[in-house]
Every structure is written in structure tokens, then in C-alpha cells.
PDB file of C-alpha atoms and ligand atoms in Angstrom:
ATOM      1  CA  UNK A   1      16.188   5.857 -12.162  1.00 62.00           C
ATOM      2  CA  UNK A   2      13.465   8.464 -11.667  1.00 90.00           C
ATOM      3  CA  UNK A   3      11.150   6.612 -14.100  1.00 97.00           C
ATOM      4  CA  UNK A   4      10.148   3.125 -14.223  1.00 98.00           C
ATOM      5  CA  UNK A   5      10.164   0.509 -16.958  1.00 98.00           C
ATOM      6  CA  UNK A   6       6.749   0.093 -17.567  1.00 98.00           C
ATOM      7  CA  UNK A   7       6.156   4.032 -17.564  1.00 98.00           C
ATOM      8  CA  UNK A   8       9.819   4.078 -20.200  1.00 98.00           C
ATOM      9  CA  UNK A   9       7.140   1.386 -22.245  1.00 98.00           C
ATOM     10  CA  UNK A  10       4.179   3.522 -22.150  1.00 98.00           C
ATOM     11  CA  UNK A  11       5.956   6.492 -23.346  1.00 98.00           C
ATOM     12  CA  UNK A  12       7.456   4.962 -26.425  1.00 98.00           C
ATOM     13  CA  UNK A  13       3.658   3.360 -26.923  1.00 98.00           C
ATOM     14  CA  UNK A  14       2.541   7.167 -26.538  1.00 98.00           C
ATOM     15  CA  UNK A  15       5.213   8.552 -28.615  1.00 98.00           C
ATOM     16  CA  UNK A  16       5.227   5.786 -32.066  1.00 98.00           C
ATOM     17  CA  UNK A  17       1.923   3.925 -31.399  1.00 98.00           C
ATOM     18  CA  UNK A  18      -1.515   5.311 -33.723  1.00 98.00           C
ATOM     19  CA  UNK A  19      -4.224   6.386 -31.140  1.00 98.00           C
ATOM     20  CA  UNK A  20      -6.850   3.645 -32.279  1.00 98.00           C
ATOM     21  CA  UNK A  21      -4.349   0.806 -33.919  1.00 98.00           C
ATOM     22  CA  UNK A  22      -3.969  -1.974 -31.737  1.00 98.00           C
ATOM     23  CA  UNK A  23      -1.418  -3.714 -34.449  1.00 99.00           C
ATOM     24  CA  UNK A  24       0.483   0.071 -34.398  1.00 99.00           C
ATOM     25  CA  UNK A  25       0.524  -0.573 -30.317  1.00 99.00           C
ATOM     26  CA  UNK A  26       2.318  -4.250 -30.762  1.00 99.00           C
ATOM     27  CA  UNK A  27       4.832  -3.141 -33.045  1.00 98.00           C
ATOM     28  CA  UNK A  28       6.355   0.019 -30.672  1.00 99.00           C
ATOM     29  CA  UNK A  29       6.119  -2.119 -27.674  1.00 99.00           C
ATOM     30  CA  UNK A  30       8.223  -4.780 -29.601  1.00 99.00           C
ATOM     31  CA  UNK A  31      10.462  -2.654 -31.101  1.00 98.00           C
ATOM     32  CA  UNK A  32      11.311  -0.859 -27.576  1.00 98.00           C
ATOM     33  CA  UNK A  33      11.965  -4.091 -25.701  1.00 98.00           C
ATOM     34  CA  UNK A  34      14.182  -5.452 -29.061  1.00 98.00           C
ATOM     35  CA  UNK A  35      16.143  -2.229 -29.253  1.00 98.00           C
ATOM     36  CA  UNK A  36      15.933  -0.168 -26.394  1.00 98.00           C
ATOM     37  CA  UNK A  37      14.800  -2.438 -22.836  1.00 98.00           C
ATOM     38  CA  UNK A  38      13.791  -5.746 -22.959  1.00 98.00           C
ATOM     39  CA  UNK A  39      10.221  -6.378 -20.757  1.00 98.00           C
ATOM     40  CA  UNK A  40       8.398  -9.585 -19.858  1.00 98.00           C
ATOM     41  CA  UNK A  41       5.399  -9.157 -22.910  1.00 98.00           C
ATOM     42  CA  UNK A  42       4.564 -12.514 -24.056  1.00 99.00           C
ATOM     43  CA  UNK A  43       6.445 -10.798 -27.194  1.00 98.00           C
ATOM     44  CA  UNK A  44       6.109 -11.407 -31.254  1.00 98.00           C
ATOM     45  CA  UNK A  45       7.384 -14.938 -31.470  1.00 98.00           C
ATOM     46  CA  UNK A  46       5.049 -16.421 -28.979  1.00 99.00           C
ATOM     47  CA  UNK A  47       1.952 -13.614 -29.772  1.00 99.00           C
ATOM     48  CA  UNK A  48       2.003 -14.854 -33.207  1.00 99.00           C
ATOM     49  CA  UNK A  49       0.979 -18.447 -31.643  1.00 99.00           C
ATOM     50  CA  UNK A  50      -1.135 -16.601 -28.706  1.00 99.00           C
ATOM     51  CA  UNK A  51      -2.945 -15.118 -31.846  1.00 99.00           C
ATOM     52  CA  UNK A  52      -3.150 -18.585 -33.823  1.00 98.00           C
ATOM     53  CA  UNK A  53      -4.363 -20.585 -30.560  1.00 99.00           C
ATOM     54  CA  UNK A  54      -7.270 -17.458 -29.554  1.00 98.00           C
ATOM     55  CA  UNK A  55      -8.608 -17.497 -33.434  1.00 98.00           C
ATOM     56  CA  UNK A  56      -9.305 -21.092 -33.489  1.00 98.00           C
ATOM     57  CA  UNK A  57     -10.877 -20.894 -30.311  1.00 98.00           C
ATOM     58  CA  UNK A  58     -13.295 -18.045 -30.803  1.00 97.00           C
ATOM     59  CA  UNK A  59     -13.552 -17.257 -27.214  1.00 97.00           C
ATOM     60  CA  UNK A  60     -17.000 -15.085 -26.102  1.00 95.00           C
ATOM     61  CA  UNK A  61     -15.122 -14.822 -22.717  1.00 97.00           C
ATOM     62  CA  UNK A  62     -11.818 -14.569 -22.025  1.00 98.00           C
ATOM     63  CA  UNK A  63      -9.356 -14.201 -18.736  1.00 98.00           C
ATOM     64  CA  UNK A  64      -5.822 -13.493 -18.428  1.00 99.00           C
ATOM     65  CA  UNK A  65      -3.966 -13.365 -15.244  1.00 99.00           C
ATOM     66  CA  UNK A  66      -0.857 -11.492 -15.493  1.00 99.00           C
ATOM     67  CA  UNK A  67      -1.714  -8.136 -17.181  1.00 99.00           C
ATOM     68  CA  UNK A  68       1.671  -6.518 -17.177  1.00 98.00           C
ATOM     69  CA  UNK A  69       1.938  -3.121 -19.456  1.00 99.00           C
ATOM     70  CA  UNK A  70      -1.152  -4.936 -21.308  1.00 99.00           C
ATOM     71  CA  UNK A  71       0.896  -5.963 -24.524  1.00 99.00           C
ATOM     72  CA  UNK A  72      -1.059 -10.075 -24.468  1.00 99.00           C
ATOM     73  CA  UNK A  73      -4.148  -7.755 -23.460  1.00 99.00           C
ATOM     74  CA  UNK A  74      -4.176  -5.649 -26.744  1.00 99.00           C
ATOM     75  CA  UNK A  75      -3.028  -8.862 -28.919  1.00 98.00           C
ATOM     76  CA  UNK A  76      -5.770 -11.092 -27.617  1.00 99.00           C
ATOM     77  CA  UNK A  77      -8.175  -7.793 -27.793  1.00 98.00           C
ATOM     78  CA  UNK A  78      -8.289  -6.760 -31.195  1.00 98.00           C
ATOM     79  CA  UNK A  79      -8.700 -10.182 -32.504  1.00 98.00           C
ATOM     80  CA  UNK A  80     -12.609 -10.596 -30.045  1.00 97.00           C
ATOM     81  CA  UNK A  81     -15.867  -9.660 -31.933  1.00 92.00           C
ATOM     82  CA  UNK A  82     -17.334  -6.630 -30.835  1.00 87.00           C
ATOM     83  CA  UNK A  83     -19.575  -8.298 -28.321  1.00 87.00           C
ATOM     84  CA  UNK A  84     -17.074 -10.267 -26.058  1.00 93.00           C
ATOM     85  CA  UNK A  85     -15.295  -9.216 -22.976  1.00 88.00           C
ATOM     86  CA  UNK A  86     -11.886  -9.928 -21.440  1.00 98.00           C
ATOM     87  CA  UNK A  87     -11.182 -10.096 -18.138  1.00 98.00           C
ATOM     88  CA  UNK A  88      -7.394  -8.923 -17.185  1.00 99.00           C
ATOM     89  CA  UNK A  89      -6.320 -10.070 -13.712  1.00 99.00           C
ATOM     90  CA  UNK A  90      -3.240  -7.909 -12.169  1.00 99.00           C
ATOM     91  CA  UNK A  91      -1.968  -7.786  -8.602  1.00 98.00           C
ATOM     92  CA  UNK A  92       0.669  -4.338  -9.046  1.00 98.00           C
ATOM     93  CA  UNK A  93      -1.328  -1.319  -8.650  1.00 98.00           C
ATOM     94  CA  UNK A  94       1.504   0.285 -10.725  1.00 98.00           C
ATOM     95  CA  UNK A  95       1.442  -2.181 -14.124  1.00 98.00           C
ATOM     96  CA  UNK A  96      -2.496  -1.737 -13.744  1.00 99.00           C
ATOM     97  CA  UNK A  97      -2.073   1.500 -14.381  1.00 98.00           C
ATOM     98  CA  UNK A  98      -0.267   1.636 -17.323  1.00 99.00           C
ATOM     99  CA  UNK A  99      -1.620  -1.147 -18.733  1.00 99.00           C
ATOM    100  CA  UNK A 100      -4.959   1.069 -18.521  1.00 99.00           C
ATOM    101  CA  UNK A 101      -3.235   3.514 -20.632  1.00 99.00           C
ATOM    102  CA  UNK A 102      -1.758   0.569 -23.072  1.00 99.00           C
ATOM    103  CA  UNK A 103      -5.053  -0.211 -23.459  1.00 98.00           C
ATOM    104  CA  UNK A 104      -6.858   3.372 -24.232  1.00 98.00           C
ATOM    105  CA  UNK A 105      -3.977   3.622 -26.546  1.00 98.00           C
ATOM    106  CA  UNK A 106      -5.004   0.760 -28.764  1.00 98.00           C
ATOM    107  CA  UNK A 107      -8.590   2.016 -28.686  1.00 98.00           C
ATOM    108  CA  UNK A 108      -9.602  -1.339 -27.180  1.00 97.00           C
ATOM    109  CA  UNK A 109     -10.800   0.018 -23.269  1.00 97.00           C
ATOM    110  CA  UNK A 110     -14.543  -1.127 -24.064  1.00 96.00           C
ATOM    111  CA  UNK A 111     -13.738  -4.549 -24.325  1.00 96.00           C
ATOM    112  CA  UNK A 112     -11.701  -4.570 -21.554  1.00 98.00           C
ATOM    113  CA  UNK A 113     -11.865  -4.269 -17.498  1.00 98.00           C
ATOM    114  CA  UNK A 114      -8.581  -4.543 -15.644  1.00 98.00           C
ATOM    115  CA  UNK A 115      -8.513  -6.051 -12.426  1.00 98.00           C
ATOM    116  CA  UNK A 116      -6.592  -5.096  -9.803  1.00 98.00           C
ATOM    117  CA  UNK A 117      -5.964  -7.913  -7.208  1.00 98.00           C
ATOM    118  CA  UNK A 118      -4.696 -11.372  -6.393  1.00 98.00           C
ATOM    119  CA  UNK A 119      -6.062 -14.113  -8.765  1.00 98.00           C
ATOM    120  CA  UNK A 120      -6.517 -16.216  -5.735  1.00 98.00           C
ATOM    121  CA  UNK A 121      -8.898 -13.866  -4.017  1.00 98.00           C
ATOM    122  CA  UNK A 122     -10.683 -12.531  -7.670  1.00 98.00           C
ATOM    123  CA  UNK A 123     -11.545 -15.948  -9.331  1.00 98.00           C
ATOM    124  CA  UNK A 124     -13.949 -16.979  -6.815  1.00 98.00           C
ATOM    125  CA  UNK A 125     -16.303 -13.637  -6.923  1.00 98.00           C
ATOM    126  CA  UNK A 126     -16.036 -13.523 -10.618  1.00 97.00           C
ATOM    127  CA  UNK A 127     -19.526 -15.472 -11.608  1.00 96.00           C
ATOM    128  CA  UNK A 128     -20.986 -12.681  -9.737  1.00 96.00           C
ATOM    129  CA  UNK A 129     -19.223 -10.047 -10.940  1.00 96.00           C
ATOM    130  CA  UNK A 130     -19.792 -10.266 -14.288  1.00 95.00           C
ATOM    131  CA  UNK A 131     -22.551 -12.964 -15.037  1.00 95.00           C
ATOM    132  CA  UNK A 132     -20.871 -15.472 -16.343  1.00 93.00           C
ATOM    133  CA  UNK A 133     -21.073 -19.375 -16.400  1.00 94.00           C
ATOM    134  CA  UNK A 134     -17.469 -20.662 -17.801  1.00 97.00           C
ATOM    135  CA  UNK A 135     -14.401 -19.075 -19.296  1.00 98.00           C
ATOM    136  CA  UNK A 136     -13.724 -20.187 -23.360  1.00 98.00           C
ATOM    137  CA  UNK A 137     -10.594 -18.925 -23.186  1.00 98.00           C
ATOM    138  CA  UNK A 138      -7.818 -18.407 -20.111  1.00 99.00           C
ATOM    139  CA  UNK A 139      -4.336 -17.136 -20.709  1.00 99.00           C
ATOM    140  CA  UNK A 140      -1.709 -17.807 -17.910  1.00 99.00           C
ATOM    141  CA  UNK A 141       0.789 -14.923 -17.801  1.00 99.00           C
ATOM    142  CA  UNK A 142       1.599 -14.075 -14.219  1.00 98.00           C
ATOM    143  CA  UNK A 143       3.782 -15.750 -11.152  1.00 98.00           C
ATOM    144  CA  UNK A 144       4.530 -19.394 -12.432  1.00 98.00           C
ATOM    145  CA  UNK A 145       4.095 -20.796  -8.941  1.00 98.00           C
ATOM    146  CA  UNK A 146       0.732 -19.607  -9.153  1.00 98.00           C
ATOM    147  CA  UNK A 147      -0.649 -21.236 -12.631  1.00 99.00           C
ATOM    148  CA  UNK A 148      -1.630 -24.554 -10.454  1.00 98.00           C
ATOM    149  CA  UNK A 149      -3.494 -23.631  -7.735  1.00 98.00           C
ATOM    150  CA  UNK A 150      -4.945 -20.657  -9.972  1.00 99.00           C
ATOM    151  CA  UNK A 151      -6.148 -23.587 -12.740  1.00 98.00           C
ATOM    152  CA  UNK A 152      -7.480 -25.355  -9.813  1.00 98.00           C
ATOM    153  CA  UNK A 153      -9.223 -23.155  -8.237  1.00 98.00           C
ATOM    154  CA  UNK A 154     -11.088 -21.793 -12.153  1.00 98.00           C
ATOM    155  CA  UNK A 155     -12.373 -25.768 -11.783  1.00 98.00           C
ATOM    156  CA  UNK A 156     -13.899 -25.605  -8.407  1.00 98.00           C
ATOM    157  CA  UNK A 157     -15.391 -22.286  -9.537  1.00 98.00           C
ATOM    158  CA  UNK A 158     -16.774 -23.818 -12.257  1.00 98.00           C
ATOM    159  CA  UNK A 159     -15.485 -21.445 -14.601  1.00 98.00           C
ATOM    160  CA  UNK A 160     -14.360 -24.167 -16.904  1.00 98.00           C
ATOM    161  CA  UNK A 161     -16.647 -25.803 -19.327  1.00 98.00           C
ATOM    162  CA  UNK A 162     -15.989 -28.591 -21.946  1.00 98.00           C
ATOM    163  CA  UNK A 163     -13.554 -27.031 -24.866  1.00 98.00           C
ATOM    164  CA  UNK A 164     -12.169 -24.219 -22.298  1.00 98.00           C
ATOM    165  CA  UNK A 165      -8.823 -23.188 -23.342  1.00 99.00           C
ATOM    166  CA  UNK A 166      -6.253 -22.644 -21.090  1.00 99.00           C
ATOM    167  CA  UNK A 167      -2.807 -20.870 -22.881  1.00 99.00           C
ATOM    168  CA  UNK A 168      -0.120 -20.623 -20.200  1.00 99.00           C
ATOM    169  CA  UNK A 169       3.194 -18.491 -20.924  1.00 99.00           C
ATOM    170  CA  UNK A 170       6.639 -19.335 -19.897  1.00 99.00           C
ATOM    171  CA  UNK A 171       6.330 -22.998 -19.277  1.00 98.00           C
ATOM    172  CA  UNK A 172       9.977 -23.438 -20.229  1.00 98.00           C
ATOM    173  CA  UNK A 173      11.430 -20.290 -19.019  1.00 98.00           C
ATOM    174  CA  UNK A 174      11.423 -19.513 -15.676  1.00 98.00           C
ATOM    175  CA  UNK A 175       8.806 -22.600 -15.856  1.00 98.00           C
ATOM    176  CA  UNK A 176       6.031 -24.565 -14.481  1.00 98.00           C
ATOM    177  CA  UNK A 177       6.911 -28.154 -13.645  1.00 98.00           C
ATOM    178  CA  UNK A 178       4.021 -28.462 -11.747  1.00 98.00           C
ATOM    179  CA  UNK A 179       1.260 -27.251 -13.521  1.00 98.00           C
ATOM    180  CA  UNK A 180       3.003 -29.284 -16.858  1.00 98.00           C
ATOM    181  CA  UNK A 181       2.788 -32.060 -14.782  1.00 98.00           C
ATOM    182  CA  UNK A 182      -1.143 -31.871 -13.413  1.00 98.00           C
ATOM    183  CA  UNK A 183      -2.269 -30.926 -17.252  1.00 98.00           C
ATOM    184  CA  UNK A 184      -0.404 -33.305 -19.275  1.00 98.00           C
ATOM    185  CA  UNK A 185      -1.040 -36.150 -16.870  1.00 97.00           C
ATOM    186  CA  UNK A 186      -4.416 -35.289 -15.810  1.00 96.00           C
ATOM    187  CA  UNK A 187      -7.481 -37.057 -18.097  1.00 97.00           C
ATOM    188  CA  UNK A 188      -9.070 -34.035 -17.379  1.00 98.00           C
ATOM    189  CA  UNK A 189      -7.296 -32.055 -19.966  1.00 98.00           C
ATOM    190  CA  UNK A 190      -6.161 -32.422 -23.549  1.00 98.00           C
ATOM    191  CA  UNK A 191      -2.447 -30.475 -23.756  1.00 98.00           C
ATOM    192  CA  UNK A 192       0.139 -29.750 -26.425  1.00 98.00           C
ATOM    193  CA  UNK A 193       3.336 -27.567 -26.259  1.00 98.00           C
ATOM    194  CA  UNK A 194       4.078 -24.939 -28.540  1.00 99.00           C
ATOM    195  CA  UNK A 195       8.178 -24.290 -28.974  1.00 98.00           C
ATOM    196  CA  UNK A 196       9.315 -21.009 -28.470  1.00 99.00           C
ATOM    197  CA  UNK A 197      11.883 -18.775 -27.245  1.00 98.00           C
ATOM    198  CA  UNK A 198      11.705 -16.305 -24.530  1.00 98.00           C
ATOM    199  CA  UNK A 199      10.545 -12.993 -25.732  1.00 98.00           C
ATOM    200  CA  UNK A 200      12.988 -10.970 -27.834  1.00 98.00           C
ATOM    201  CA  UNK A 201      15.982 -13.882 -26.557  1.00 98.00           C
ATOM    202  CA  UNK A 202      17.081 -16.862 -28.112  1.00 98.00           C
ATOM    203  CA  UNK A 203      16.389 -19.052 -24.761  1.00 98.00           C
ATOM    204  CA  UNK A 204      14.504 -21.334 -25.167  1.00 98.00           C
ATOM    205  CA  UNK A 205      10.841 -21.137 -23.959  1.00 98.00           C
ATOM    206  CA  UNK A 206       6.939 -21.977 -25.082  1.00 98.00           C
ATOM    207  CA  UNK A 207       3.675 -21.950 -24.256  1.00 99.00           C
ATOM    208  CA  UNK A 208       0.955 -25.283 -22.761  1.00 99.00           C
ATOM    209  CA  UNK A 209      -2.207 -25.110 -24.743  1.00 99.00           C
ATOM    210  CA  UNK A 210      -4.650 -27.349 -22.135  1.00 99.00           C
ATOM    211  CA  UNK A 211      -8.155 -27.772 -23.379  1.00 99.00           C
ATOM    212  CA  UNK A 212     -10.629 -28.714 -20.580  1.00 98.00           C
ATOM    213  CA  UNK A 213     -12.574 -32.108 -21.239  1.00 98.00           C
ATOM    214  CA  UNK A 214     -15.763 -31.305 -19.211  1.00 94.00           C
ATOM    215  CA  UNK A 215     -15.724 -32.967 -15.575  1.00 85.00           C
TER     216      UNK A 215
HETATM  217  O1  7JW B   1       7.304 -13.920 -19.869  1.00 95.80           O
HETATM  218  C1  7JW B   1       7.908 -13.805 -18.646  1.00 95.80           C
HETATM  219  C2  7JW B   1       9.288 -13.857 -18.508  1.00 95.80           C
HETATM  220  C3  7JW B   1       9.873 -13.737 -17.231  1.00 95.80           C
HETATM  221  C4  7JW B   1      11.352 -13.799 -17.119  1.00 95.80           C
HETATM  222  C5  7JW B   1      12.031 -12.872 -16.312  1.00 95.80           C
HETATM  223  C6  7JW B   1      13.412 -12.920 -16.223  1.00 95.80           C
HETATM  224  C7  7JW B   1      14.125 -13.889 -16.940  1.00 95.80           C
HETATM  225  F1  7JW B   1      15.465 -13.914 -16.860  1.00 95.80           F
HETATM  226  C8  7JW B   1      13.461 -14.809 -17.731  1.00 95.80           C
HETATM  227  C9  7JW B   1      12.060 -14.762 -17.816  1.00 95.80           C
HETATM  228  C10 7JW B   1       9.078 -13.540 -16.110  1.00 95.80           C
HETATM  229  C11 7JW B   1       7.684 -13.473 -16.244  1.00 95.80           C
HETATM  230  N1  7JW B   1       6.887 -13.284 -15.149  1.00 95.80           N
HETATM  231  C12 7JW B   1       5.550 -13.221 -15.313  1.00 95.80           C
HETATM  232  C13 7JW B   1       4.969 -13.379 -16.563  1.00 95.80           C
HETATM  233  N2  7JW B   1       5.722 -13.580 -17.666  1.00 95.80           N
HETATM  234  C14 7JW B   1       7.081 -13.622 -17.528  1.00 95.80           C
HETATM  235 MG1   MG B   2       5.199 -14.329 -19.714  1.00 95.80          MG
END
């Protein structure tokens, strides 16, 4: 196929999303992957509980790791005050890029800076990059075999702080065992599971909400 699925995304976003809506954004992305292709966005079922867990937490600074076509990006996003920043982590120069455009779309490219880059190599320059002491809010949406040494490595960085948040995606489906495992049974964290399905499916699936207790 000449095009690819996250360009076939981006066009339907382009063609039935408002310039400047973020919500307008949501609802064309969801309705192409319901009734047209499905794509790994966190989706409506779990965003609606991605969008519960990131009010309560009023994050100042958030990361996500895993940008995709940026469909977590622009739900997180329009929900931050105007003076917060998110940091979007994402390895394929090719979902970067329309994620960018996702983004513009939704009006929401201020707030915003898309990485390009492995986690692994990112996290550990990001203090310095961007000034910052800790993280409030951290939303785990990329390779599952990553989430463990990725949560790891935000501790040893310090870029965790008492009352961090940590949301991870797809703990069910494909999974996580690991990284359940080291949150739920680790004293350093506080965690609860959210029951889901698996975007725009009715497998089952959910999301870990794992809220750092300080060291
Ligand atoms: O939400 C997701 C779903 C899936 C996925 C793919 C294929 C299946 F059959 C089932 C689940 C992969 C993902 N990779 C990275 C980030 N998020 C993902
Ligand atoms: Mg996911």
C-alpha cells in the first residue's frame, strides 16, 4: 500500500478534525480506527480514565513515552494549564512526524515538544534539557518490554518525586508482567489497576496507575 497507516490517520484527522479543537481531533481519530482501520491509540474507553487519572493529578510536568500518531498526546494536552509542558518520547522518525502534524492540528504544538529517540538514551539528558527536577505525571505507552527498565532508570535520574504518577497502557494486552510485578510489590510505589478493554476491541485490557512514595 503506497500510503501508510499513520499517514491514512492523519488524513482523516486533516479531513473531519476543527483546526484548533483538540476534542474535534479525538473524535475523527476514534471514529477512523472504529470504522475504517483500527490503530494502537490508547483509544476512548481507556482515554476517558487517562483523562480522569491526569485531572486529579494536576501534573506541571508531564512525559509520555510512546507518542504514536499523538492521539494520548492531544488527550493529556488539552486538559494542562497554559503554563505546563509535556514531554513526548518517540523512537520512529515516521510516527514523529505525524504525530507533529496531530498535534498542530489540535492547536496544542506550544505545549508540546516531540522527541525523537530511544527512551533509554533521552531520560538521562532530560534534567538538562529542559530544567526540570521531577516528573508529576509519566504515561507509559510504548514497547512493553521497555516500561521496567524505562521506570527504573526515571528513579536513578531522579525524575521521580513523592506523588509522581506513573499511568502505563496495555498492562493486560500484549502486557507487562514484569513491570506489574516490580510496582505492585515494590514499597516504593502505591498501584491500582484500572479494567479496560483494548482500544476499539472487546479484549480485555487496562491500565497500572503507580504513584511514587518518595525514596
Ligand atoms: O495500545 C497498544 C496495543 C498494541 C497491540 C497491538 C496488537 C495487538 F494484537 C494487541 C495490542 C500494541 C501497542 N504497542 C505500543 C503501545 N501501545 C500498544
Ligand atoms: Mg497502548
Amino acid at each position: 500500500t503506497r500510503t501508510t497507516r499513520p499517514q491514512r490517520l492523519l488524513q482523516a484527522v486533516s479531513i473531519n478534525a476543527v483546526r484548533g479543537d483538540p476534542d474535534s481531533v479525538i473524535k475523527a481519530i476514534d471514529h477512523f480506527c472504529k470504522h475504517t482501520e483500527w490503530a494502537m491509540n490508547v483509544g476512548d474507553e481507556k482515554g476517558a480514565i487517562l483523562d480522569l487519572v491526569v485531572m486529579e493529578t494536576c501534573p506541571s510536568t508531564v512525559l509520555e513515552l510512546g507518542t504514536y500518531c499523538g492521539y494520548s498526546t492531544v488527550r493529556i494536552t488539552r486538559l494542562l494549564p497554559p503554563a505546563t509542558k509535556l514531554i513526548t518520547v518517540e523512537m520512529n522518525p515516521e510516527y514523529a512526524h505525524v504525530a507533529r502534524q496531530v498535534i498542530q492540528h489540535a492547536g496544542l504544538q506550544d505545549k508540546v515538544c516531540v522527541l525523537e529517540g530511544e527512551s533509554a538514551d533521552l531520560i538521562p539528558k532530560m534534567a538538562n534539557m529542559f530544567g526540570i527536577q521531577a516528573f508529576d505525571f509519566v504515561f507509559l505507552d510504548h514497547w512493553k518490554d521497555h516500561y521496567l527498565p524505562d521506570i527504573r532508570l526515571l528513579e536513578d535520574c531522579g525524575l521521580l518525586a513523592q506523588g509522581s504518577v506513573v499511568l502505563a497502557d496495555n498492562v493486560v494486552c500484549p502486557g507487562a508482567p514484569d513491570y506489574l510485578n516490580y510496582v505492585r510489590y515494590n514499597l516504593k510505589y502505591s498501584s491500582r489497576f484500572y479494567q479496560a478493554h483494548l482500544e476499539y476491541t472487546r479484549v480485555l485490557d487496562g491500565l497500572e496507575r503507580s504513584e511514587y512514595q518518595g525514596d
